[in-house]
PDB file of C-alpha atoms in Angstrom:
ATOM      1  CA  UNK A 246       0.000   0.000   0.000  1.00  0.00           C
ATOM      2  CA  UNK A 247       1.798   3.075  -1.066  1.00  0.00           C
ATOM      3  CA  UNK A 248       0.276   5.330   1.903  1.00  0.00           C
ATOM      4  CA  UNK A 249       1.297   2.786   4.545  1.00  0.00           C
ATOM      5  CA  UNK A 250       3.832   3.680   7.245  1.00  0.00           C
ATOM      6  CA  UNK A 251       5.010   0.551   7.613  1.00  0.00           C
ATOM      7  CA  UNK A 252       5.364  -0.841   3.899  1.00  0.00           C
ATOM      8  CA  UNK A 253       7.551   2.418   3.287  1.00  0.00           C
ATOM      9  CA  UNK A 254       9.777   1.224   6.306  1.00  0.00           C
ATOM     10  CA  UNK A 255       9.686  -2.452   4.814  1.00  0.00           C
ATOM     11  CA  UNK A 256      10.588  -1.117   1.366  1.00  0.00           C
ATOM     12  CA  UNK A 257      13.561   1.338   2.482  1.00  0.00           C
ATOM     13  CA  UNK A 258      11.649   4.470   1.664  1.00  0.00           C
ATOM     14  CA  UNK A 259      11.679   5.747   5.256  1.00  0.00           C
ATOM     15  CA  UNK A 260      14.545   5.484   8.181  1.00  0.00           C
ATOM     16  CA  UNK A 261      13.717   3.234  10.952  1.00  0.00           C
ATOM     17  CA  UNK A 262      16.167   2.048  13.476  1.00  0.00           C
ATOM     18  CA  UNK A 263      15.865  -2.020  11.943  1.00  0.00           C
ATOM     19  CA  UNK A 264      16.944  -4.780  14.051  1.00  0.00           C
ATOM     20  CA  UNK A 265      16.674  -7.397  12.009  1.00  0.00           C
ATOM     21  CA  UNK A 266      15.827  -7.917   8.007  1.00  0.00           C
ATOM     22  CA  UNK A 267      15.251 -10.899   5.790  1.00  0.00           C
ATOM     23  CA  UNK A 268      12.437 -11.152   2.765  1.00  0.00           C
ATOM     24  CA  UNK A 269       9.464 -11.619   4.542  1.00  0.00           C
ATOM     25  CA  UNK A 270      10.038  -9.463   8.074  1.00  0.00           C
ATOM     26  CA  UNK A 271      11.291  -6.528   9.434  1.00  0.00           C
ATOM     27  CA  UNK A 272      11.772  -5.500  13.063  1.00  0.00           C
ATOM     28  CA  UNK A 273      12.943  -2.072  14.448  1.00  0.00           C
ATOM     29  CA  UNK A 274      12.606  -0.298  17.542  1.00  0.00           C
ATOM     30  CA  UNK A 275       9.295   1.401  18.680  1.00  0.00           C
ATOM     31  CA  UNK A 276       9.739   5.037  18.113  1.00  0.00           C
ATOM     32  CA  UNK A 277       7.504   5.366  21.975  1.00  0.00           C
ATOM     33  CA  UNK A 278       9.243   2.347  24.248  1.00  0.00           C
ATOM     34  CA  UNK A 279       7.139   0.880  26.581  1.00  0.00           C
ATOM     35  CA  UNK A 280       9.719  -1.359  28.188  1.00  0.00           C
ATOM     36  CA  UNK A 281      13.348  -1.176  27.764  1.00  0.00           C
ATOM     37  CA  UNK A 282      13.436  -3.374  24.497  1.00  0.00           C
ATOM     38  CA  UNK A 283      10.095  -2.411  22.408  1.00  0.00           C
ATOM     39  CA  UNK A 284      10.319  -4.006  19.140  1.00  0.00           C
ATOM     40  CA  UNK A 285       8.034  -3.808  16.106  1.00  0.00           C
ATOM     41  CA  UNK A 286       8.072  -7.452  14.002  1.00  0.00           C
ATOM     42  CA  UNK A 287       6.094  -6.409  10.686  1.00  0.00           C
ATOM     43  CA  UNK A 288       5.354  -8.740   7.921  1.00  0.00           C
ATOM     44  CA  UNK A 289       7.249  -7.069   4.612  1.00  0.00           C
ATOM     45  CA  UNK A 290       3.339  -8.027   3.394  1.00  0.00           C
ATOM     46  CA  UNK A 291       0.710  -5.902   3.746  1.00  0.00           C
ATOM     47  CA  UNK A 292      -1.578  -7.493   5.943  1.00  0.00           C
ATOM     48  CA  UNK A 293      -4.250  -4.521   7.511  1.00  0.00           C
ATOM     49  CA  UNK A 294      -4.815  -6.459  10.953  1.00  0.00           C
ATOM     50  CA  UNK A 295      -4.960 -10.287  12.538  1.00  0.00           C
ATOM     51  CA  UNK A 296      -8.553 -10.161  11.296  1.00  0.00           C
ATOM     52  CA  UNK A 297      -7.326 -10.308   7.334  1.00  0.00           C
ATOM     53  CA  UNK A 298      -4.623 -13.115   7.827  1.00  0.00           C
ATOM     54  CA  UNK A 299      -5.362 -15.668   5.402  1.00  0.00           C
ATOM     55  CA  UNK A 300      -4.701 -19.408   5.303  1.00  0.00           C
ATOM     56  CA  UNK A 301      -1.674 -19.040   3.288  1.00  0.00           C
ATOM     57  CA  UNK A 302      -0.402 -16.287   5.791  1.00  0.00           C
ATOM     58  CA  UNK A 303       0.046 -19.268   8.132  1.00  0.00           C
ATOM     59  CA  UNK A 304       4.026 -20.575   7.703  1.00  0.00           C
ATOM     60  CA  UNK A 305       4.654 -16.428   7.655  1.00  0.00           C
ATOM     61  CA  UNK A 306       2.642 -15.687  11.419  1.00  0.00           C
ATOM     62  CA  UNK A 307       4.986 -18.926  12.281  1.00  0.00           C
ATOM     63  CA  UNK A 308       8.172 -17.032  10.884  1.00  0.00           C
ATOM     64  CA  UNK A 309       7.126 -13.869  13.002  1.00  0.00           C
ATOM     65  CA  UNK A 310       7.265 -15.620  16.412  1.00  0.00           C
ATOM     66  CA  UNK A 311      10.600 -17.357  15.447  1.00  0.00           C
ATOM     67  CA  UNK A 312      11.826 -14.127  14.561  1.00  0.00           C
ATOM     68  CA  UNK A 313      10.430 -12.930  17.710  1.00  0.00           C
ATOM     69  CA  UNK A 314      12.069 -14.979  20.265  1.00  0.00           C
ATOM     70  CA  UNK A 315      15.634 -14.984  18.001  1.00  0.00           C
ATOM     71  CA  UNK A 316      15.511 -11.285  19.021  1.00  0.00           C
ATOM     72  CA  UNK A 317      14.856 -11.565  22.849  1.00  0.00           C
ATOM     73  CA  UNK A 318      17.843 -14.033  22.870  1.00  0.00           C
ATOM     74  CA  UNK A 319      19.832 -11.511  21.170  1.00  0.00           C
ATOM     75  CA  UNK A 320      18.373  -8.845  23.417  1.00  0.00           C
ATOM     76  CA  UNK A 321      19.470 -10.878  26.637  1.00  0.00           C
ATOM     77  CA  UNK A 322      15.683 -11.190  28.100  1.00  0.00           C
ATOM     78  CA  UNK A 323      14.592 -14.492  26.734  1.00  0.00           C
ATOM     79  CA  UNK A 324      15.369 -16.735  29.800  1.00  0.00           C
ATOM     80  CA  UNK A 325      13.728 -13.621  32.204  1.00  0.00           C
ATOM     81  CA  UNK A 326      10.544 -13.634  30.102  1.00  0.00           C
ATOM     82  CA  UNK A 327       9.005 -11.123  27.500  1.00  0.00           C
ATOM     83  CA  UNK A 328       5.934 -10.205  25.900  1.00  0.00           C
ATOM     84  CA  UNK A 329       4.612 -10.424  22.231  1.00  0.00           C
ATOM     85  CA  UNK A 330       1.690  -8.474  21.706  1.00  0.00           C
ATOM     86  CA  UNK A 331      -1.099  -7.793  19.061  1.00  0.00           C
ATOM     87  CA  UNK A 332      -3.333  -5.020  18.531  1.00  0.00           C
ATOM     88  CA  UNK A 333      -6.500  -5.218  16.833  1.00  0.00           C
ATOM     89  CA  UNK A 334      -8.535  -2.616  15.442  1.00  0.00           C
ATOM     90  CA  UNK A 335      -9.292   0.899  17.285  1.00  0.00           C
ATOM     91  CA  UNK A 336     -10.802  -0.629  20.564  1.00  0.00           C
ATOM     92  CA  UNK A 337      -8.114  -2.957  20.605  1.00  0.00           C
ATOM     93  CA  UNK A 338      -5.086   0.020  20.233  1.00  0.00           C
ATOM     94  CA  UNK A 339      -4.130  -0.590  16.932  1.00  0.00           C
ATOM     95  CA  UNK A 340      -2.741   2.665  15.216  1.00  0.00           C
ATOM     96  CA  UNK A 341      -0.852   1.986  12.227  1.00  0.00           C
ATOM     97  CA  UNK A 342      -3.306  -0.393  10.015  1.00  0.00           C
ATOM     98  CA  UNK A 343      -0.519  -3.015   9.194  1.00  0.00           C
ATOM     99  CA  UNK A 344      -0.353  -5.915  11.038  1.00  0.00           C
ATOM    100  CA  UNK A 345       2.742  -5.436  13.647  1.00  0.00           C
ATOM    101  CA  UNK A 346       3.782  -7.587  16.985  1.00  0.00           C
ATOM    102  CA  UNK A 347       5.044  -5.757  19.607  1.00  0.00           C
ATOM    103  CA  UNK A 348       8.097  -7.734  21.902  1.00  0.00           C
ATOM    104  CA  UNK A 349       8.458  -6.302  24.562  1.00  0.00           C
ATOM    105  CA  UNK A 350      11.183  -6.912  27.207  1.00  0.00           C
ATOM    106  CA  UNK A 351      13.715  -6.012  29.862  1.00  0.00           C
ATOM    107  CA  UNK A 352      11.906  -5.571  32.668  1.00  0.00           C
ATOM    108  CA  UNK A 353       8.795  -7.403  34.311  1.00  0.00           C
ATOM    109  CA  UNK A 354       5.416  -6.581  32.771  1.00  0.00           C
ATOM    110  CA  UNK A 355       2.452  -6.228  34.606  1.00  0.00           C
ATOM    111  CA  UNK A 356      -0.680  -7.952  33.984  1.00  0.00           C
ATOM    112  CA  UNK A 357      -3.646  -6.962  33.008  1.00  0.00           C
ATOM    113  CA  UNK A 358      -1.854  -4.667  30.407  1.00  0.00           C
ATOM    114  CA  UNK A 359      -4.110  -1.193  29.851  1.00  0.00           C
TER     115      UNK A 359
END
């Protein structure tokens, strides 16, 4: 989608601190931390929310979590614990309309979240 935030950040076309590439993800720090480590994990695919994954969007959802815990390794929290979270829609806090997971760690998180 040519007016999405996040596709321009997948495709190069705006800065973003990246963590971590390859040709189906991207992850980059949150430009608003909630934790010490707040990672985005975006598909390079535009994919609007978890409500429009499709059946062949299945080995790629499976890639994200990988992804995800490779990173808390490499951030140092993985033993300690961390979060991965998903917003959906307005209610649910979603902001930017491409589907994103959140990893959040380096300190303890409370629960409930907000």
């Amino acid at each position: 989608m040519s007016d999405c935030l996040f596709c321009k950040i997948a495709a190069g076309q705006i800065s973003s601190d990246i963590v971590y590439s390859d040709e189906q993800v991207v992850a980059f720090k949150d430009i608003n931390p909630q934790a010490p480590v707040h990672l985005l994990i975006i598909p390079r695919k535009h994919i609007p929310n978890v409500n429009s994954i499709e059946e062949d969007d299945r080995t790629l959802i499976g890639h994200i979590h990988h992804i995800a815990a490779k990173l808390a390794k490499e951030q140092g929290f993985a033993d300690d614990g961390y979060r991965i979270v998903v917003n959906c829609g307005e209610q649910g806090g979603q902001t930017v309309m491409h589907l994103h997971f959140h990893l959040l760690g380096g300190r303890s998180l409370g629960w409930p979240p907000g």
